[in-house]
mmCIF file with all atom_site columns, C-alpha atoms in Angstrom:
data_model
loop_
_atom_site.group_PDB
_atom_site.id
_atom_site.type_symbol
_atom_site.label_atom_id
_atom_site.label_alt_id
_atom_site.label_comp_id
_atom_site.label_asym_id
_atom_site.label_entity_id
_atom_site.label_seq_id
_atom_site.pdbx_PDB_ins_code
_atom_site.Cartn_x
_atom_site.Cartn_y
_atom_site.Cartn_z
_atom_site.occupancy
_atom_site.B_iso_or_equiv
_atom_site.pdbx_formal_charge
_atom_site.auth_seq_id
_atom_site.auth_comp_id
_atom_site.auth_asym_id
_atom_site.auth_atom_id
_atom_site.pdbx_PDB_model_num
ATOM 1   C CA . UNK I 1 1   ? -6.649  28.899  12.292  1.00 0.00 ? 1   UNK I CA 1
ATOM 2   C CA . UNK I 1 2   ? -2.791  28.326  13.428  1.00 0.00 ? 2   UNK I CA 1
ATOM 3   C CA . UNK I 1 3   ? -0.496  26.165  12.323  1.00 0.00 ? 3   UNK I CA 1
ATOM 4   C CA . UNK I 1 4   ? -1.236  23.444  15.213  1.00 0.00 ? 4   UNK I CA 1
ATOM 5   C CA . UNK I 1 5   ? -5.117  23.501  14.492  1.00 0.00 ? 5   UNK I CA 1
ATOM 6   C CA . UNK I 1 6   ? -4.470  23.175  10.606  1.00 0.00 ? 6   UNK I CA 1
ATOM 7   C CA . UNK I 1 7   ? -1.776  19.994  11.389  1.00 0.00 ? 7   UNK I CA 1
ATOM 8   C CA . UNK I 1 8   ? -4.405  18.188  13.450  1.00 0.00 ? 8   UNK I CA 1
ATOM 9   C CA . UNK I 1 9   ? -7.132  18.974  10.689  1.00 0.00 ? 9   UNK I CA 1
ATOM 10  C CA . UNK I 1 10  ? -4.739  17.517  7.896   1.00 0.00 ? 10  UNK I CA 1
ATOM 11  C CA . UNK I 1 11  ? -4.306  14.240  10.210  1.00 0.00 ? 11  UNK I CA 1
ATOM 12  C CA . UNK I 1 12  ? -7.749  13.825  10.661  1.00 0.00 ? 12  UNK I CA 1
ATOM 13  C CA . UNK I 1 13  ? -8.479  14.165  6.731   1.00 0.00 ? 13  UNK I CA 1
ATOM 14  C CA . UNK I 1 14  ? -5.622  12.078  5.759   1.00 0.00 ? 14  UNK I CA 1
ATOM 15  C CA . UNK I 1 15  ? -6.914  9.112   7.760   1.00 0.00 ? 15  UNK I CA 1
ATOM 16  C CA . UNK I 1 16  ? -10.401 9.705   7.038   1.00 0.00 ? 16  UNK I CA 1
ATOM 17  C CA . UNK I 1 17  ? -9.371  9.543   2.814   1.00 0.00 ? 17  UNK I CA 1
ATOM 18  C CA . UNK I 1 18  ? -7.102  6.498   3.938   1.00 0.00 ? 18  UNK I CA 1
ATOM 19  C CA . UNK I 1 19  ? -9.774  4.743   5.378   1.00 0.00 ? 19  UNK I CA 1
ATOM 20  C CA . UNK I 1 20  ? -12.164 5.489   2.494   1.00 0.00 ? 20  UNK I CA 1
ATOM 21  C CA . UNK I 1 21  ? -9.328  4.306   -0.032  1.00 0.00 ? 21  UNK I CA 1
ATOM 22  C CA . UNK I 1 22  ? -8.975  0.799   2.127   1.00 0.00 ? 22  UNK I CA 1
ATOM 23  C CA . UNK I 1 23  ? -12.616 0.107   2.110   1.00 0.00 ? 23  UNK I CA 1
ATOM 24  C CA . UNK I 1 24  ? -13.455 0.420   -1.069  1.00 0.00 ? 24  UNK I CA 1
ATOM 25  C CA . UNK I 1 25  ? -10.074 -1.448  -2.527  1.00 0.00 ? 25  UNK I CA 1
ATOM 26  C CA . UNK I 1 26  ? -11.111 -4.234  0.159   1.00 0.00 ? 26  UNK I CA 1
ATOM 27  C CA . UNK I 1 27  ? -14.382 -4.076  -1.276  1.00 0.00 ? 27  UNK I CA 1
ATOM 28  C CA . UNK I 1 28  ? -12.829 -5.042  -4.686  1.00 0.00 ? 28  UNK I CA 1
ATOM 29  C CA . UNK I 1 29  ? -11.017 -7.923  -3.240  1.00 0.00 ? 29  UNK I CA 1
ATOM 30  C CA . UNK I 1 30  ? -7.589  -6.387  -1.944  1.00 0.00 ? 30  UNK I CA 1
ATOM 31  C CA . UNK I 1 31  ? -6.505  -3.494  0.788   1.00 0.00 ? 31  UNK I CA 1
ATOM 32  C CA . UNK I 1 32  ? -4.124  -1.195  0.680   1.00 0.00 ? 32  UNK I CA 1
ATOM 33  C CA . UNK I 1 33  ? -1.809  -2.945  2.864   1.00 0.00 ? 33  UNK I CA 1
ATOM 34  C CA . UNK I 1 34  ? -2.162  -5.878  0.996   1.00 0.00 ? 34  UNK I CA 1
ATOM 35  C CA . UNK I 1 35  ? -1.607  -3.734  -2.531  1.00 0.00 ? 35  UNK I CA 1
ATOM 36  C CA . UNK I 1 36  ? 1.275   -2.687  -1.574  1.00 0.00 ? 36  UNK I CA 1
ATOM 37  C CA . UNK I 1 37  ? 2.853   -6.317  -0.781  1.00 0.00 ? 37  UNK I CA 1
ATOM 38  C CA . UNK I 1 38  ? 1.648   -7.303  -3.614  1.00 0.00 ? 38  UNK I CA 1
ATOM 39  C CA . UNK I 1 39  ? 3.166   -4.438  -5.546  1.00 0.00 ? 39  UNK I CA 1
ATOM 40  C CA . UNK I 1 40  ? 7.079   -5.064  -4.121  1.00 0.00 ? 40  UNK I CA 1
ATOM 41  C CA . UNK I 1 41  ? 5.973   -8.484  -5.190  1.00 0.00 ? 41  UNK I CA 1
ATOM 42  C CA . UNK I 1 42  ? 5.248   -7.610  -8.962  1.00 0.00 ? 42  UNK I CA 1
ATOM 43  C CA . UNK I 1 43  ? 8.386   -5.083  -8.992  1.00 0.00 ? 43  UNK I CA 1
ATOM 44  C CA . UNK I 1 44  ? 11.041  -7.269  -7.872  1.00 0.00 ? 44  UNK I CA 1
ATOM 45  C CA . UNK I 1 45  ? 9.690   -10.414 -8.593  1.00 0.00 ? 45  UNK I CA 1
ATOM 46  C CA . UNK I 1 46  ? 10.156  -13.197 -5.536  1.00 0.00 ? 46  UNK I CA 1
ATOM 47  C CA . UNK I 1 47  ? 11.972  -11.928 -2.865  1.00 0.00 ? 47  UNK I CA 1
ATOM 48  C CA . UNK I 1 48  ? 12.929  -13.694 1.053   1.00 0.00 ? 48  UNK I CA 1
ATOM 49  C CA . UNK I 1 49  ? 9.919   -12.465 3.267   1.00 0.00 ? 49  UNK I CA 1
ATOM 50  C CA . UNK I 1 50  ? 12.974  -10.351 5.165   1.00 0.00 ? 50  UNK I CA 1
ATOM 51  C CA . UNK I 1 51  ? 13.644  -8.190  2.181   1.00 0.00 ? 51  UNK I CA 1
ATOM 52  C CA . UNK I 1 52  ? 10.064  -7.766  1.694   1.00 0.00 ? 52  UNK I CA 1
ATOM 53  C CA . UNK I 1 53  ? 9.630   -6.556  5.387   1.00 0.00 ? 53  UNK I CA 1
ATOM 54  C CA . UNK I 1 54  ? 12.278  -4.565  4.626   1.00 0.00 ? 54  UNK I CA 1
ATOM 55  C CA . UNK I 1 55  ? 11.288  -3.117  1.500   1.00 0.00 ? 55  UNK I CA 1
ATOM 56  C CA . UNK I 1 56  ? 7.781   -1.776  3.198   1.00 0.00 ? 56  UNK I CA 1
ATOM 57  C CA . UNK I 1 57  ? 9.238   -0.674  6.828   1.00 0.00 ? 57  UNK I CA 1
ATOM 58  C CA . UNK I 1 58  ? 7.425   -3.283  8.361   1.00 0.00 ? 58  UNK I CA 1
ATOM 59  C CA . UNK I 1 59  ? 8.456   -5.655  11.842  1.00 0.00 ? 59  UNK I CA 1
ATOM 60  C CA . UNK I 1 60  ? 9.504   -9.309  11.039  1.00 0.00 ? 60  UNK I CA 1
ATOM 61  C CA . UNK I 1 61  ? 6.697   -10.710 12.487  1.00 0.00 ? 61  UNK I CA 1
ATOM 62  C CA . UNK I 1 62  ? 4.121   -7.951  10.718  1.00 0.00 ? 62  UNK I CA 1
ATOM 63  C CA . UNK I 1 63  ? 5.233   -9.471  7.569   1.00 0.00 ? 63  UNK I CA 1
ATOM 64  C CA . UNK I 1 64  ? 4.320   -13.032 8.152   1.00 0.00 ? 64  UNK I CA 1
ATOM 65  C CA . UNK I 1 65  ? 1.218   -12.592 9.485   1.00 0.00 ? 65  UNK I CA 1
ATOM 66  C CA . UNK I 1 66  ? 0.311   -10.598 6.315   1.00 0.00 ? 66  UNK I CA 1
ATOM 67  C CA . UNK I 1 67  ? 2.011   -12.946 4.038   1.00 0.00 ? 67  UNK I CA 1
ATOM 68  C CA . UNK I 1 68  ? -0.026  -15.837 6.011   1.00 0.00 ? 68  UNK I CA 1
ATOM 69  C CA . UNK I 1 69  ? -2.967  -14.991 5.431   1.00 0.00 ? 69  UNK I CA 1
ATOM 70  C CA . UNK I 1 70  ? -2.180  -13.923 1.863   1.00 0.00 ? 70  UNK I CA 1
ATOM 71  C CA . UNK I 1 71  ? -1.036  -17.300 1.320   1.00 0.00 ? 71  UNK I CA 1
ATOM 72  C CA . UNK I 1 72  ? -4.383  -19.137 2.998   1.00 0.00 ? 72  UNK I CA 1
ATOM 73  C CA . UNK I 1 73  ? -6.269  -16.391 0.282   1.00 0.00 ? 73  UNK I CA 1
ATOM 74  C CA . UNK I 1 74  ? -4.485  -17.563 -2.588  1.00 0.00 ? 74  UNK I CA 1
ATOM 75  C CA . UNK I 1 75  ? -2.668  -14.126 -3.451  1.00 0.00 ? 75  UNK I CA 1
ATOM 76  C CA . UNK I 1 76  ? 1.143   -15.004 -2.693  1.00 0.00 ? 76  UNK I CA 1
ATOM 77  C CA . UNK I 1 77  ? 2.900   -18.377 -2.587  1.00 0.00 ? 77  UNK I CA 1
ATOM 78  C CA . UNK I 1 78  ? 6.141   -19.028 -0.242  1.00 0.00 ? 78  UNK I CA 1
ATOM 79  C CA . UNK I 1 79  ? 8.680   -21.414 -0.883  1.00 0.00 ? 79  UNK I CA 1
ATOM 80  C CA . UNK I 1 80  ? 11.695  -22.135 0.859   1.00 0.00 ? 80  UNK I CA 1
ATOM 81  C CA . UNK I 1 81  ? 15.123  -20.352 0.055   1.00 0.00 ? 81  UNK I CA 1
ATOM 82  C CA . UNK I 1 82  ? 17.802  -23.023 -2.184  1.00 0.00 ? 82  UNK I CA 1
ATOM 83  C CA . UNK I 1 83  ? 20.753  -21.089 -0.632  1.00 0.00 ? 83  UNK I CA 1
ATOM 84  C CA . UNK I 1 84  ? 19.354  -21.592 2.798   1.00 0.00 ? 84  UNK I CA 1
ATOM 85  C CA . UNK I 1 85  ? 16.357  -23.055 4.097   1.00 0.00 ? 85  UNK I CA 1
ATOM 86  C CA . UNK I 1 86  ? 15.548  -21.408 6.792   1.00 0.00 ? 86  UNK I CA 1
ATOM 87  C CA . UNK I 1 87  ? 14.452  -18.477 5.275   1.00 0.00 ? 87  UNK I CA 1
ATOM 88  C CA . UNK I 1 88  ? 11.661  -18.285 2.815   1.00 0.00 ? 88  UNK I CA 1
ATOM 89  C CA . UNK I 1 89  ? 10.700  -16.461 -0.277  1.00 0.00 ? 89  UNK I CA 1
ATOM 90  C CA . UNK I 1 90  ? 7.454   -14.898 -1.316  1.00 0.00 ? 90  UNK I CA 1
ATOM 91  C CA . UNK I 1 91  ? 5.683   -14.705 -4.868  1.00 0.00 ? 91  UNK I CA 1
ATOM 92  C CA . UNK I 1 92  ? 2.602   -13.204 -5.900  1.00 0.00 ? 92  UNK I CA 1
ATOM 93  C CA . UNK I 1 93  ? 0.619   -16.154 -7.735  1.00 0.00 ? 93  UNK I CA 1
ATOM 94  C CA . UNK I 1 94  ? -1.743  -14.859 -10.697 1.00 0.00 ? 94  UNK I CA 1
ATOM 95  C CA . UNK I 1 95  ? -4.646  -14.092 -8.292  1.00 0.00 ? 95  UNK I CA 1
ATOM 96  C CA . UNK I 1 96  ? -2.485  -11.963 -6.529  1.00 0.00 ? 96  UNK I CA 1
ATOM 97  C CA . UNK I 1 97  ? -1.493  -10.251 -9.732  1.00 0.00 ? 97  UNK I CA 1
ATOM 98  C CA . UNK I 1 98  ? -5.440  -9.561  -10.692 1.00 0.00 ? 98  UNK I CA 1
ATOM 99  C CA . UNK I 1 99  ? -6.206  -8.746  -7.534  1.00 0.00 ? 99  UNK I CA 1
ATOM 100 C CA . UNK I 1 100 ? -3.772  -6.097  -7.698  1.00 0.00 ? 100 UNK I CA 1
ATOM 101 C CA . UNK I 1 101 ? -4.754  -4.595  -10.865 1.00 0.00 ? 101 UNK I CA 1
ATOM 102 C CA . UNK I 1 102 ? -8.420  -4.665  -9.505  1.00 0.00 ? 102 UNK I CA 1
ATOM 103 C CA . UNK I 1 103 ? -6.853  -3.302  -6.675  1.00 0.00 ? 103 UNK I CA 1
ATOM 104 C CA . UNK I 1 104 ? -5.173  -0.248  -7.965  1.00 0.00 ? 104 UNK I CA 1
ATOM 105 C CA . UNK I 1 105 ? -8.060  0.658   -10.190 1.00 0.00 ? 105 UNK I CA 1
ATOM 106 C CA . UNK I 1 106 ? -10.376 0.664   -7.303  1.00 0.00 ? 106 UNK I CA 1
ATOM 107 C CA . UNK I 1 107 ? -7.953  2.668   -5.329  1.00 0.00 ? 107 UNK I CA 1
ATOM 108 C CA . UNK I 1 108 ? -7.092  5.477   -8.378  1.00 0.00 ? 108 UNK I CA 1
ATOM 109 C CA . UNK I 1 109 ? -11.069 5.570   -8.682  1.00 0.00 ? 109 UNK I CA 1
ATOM 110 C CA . UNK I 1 110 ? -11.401 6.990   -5.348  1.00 0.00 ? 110 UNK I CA 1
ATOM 111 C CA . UNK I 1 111 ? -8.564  9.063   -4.757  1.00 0.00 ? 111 UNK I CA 1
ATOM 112 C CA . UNK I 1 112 ? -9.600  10.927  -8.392  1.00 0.00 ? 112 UNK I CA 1
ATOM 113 C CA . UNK I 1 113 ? -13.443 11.065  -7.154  1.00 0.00 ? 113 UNK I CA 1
ATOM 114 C CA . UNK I 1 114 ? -11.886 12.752  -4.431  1.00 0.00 ? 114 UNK I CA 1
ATOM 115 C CA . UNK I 1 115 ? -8.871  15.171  -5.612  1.00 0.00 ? 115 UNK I CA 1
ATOM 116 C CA . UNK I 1 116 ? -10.371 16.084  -9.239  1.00 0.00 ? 116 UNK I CA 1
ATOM 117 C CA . UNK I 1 117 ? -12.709 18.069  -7.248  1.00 0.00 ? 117 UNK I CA 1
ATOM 118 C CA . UNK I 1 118 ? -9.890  20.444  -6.777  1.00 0.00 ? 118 UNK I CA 1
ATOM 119 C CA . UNK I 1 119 ? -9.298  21.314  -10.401 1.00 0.00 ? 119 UNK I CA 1
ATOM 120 C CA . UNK I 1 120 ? -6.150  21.787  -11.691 1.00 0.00 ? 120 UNK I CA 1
ATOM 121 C CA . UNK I 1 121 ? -4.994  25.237  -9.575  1.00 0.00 ? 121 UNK I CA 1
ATOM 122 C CA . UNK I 1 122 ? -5.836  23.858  -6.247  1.00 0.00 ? 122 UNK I CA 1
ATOM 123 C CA . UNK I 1 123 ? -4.234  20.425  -7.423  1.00 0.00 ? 123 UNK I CA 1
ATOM 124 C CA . UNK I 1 124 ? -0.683  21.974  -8.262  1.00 0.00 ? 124 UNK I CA 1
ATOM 125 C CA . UNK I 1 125 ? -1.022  23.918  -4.852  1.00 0.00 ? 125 UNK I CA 1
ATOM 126 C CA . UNK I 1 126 ? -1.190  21.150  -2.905  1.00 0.00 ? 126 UNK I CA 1
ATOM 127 C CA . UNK I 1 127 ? 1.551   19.187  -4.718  1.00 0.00 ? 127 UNK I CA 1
ATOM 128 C CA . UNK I 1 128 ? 3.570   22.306  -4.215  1.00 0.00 ? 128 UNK I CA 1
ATOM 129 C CA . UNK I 1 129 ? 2.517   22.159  -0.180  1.00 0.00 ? 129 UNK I CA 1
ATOM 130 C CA . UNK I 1 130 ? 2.923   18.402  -0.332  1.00 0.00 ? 130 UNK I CA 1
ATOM 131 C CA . UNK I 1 131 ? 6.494   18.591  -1.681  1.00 0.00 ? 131 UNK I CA 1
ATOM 132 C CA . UNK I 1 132 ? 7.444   21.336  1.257   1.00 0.00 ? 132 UNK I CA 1
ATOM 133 C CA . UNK I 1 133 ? 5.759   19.327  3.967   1.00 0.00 ? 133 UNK I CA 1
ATOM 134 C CA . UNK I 1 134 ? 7.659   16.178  3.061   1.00 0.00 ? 134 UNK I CA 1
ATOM 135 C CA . UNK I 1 135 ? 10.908  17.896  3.292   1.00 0.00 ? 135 UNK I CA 1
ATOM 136 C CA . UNK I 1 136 ? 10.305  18.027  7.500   1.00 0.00 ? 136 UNK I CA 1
ATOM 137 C CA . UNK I 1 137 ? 13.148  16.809  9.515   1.00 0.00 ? 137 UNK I CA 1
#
Protein backbone atom coordinates (compact mmCIF):
# COMPACT_ATOMS: atom_id res chain seq x y z
CA UNK A 1 0.00 0.00 0.00
CA UNK A 2 1.65 3.64 -0.70
CA UNK A 3 1.65 6.43 1.15
CA UNK A 4 -1.52 8.04 -0.75
CA UNK A 5 -3.68 4.77 -0.28
CA UNK A 6 -2.66 4.56 3.53
CA UNK A 7 -3.62 8.67 3.94
CA UNK A 8 -7.06 8.09 2.43
CA UNK A 9 -7.50 4.84 4.66
CA UNK A 10 -6.52 6.91 7.89
CA UNK A 11 -9.28 9.64 6.77
CA UNK A 12 -11.79 7.25 6.30
CA UNK A 13 -11.09 5.56 9.87
CA UNK A 14 -10.72 8.78 11.60
CA UNK A 15 -14.22 9.89 10.59
CA UNK A 16 -15.72 6.63 10.91
CA UNK A 17 -14.27 6.55 15.01
CA UNK A 18 -15.47 10.33 15.03
CA UNK A 19 -18.75 9.54 14.09
CA UNK A 20 -18.99 6.55 16.46
CA UNK A 21 -17.60 8.88 19.37
CA UNK A 22 -20.54 11.64 18.47
CA UNK A 23 -23.27 9.14 18.52
CA UNK A 24 -22.83 7.56 21.39
CA UNK A 25 -21.87 10.95 23.53
CA UNK A 26 -25.23 12.32 21.83
CA UNK A 27 -26.77 9.31 22.97
CA UNK A 28 -25.80 10.29 26.59
CA UNK A 29 -27.22 13.69 26.23
CA UNK A 30 -24.26 15.84 24.68
CA UNK A 31 -22.01 15.70 21.23
CA UNK A 32 -18.79 16.27 20.72
CA UNK A 33 -19.20 19.60 19.33
CA UNK A 34 -21.23 20.54 22.01
CA UNK A 35 -18.47 18.95 24.69
CA UNK A 36 -16.14 20.87 23.60
CA UNK A 37 -18.12 24.35 24.08
CA UNK A 38 -18.97 23.29 27.02
CA UNK A 39 -15.43 22.43 28.01
CA UNK A 40 -13.85 26.22 27.06
CA UNK A 41 -16.89 27.02 29.11
CA UNK A 42 -15.81 25.08 32.36
CA UNK A 43 -11.98 26.13 31.74
CA UNK A 44 -12.28 29.73 31.51
CA UNK A 45 -15.33 30.27 33.13
CA UNK A 46 -17.86 32.91 31.15
CA UNK A 47 -16.39 34.26 28.31
CA UNK A 48 -18.03 36.92 25.21
CA UNK A 49 -19.42 34.36 22.57
CA UNK A 50 -16.38 36.03 20.25
CA UNK A 51 -13.66 34.65 22.42
CA UNK A 52 -15.40 31.46 22.57
CA UNK A 53 -15.57 31.29 18.66
CA UNK A 54 -12.28 32.09 18.88
CA UNK A 55 -11.07 29.76 21.33
CA UNK A 56 -12.56 26.62 19.12
CA UNK A 57 -11.65 28.00 15.40
CA UNK A 58 -15.09 28.38 14.69
CA UNK A 59 -17.05 31.35 12.21
CA UNK A 60 -19.01 34.05 14.19
CA UNK A 61 -22.11 32.95 13.12
CA UNK A 62 -21.18 28.94 13.79
CA UNK A 63 -20.95 29.95 17.31
CA UNK A 64 -24.35 31.37 17.85
CA UNK A 65 -26.20 28.97 16.29
CA UNK A 66 -24.52 26.39 18.61
CA UNK A 67 -24.77 28.54 21.60
CA UNK A 68 -28.65 29.01 20.55
CA UNK A 69 -29.66 26.07 20.68
CA UNK A 70 -27.57 25.26 23.76
CA UNK A 71 -29.32 27.95 25.41
CA UNK A 72 -33.13 26.72 24.23
CA UNK A 73 -31.58 23.04 25.83
CA UNK A 74 -30.74 24.45 29.01
CA UNK A 75 -26.83 23.76 28.83
CA UNK A 76 -25.35 27.45 28.58
CA UNK A 77 -26.87 30.77 29.64
CA UNK A 78 -25.93 34.25 27.80
CA UNK A 79 -26.06 37.45 29.29
CA UNK A 80 -25.17 40.66 28.02
CA UNK A 81 -21.55 42.18 28.39
CA UNK A 82 -21.45 45.29 31.49
CA UNK A 83 -18.53 46.90 29.56
CA UNK A 84 -20.54 46.87 26.40
CA UNK A 85 -23.77 45.62 25.49
CA UNK A 86 -23.61 44.68 22.37
CA UNK A 87 -21.70 41.80 22.82
CA UNK A 88 -22.70 38.91 24.94
CA UNK A 89 -21.20 36.40 27.24
CA UNK A 90 -21.74 32.71 27.56
CA UNK A 91 -21.88 30.37 30.77
CA UNK A 92 -22.37 26.84 31.11
CA UNK A 93 -25.41 26.51 33.69
CA UNK A 94 -25.19 23.22 35.96
CA UNK A 95 -26.91 21.04 33.30
CA UNK A 96 -24.38 21.97 31.06
CA UNK A 97 -21.75 21.04 33.59
CA UNK A 98 -23.41 17.30 34.08
CA UNK A 99 -23.96 16.97 30.80
CA UNK A 100 -20.43 17.37 30.23
CA UNK A 101 -19.17 15.01 32.70
CA UNK A 102 -21.75 12.46 31.25
CA UNK A 103 -20.40 13.59 28.21
CA UNK A 104 -16.76 12.90 28.54
CA UNK A 105 -17.32 9.58 30.22
CA UNK A 106 -19.38 8.41 27.37
CA UNK A 107 -16.82 9.66 24.98
CA UNK A 108 -13.47 8.05 27.01
CA UNK A 109 -15.75 4.78 27.07
CA UNK A 110 -15.62 4.49 23.45
CA UNK A 111 -12.45 5.71 22.37
CA UNK A 112 -10.84 2.99 25.16
CA UNK A 113 -13.35 0.15 23.75
CA UNK A 114 -11.73 1.07 20.72
CA UNK A 115 -7.79 1.82 21.21
CA UNK A 116 -7.19 -0.72 24.28
CA UNK A 117 -7.54 -3.23 21.64
CA UNK A 118 -4.13 -2.23 20.58
CA UNK A 119 -2.29 -3.09 23.76
CA UNK A 120 0.27 -1.16 24.99
CA UNK A 121 3.13 -1.70 21.95
CA UNK A 122 0.82 -0.82 19.19
CA UNK A 123 -0.56 2.12 21.48
CA UNK A 124 2.96 3.86 21.96
CA UNK A 125 3.47 3.29 18.10
CA UNK A 126 0.83 5.17 17.13
CA UNK A 127 1.40 8.03 19.61
CA UNK A 128 4.89 7.99 18.24
CA UNK A 129 3.23 8.17 14.41
CA UNK A 130 0.65 10.57 15.78
CA UNK A 131 3.27 12.99 17.17
CA UNK A 132 5.28 12.87 13.56
CA UNK A 133 2.12 13.30 11.56
CA UNK A 134 1.07 16.37 13.51
CA UNK A 135 4.31 18.03 12.91
CA UNK A 136 3.09 18.46 8.86
CA UNK A 137 3.44 21.86 7.48
Amino acid sequence: MDAGELGLRYLTTSARIRRTVDERMAASGVSLARTKILQVLAGLGPVKQTRLATELGMAARSITQAVEAMERDGLVKRSSDAADKRAKVVSATPAGLAALTAGEASGDAVLRSIFERLGPARLEALDEILEVLGEHD
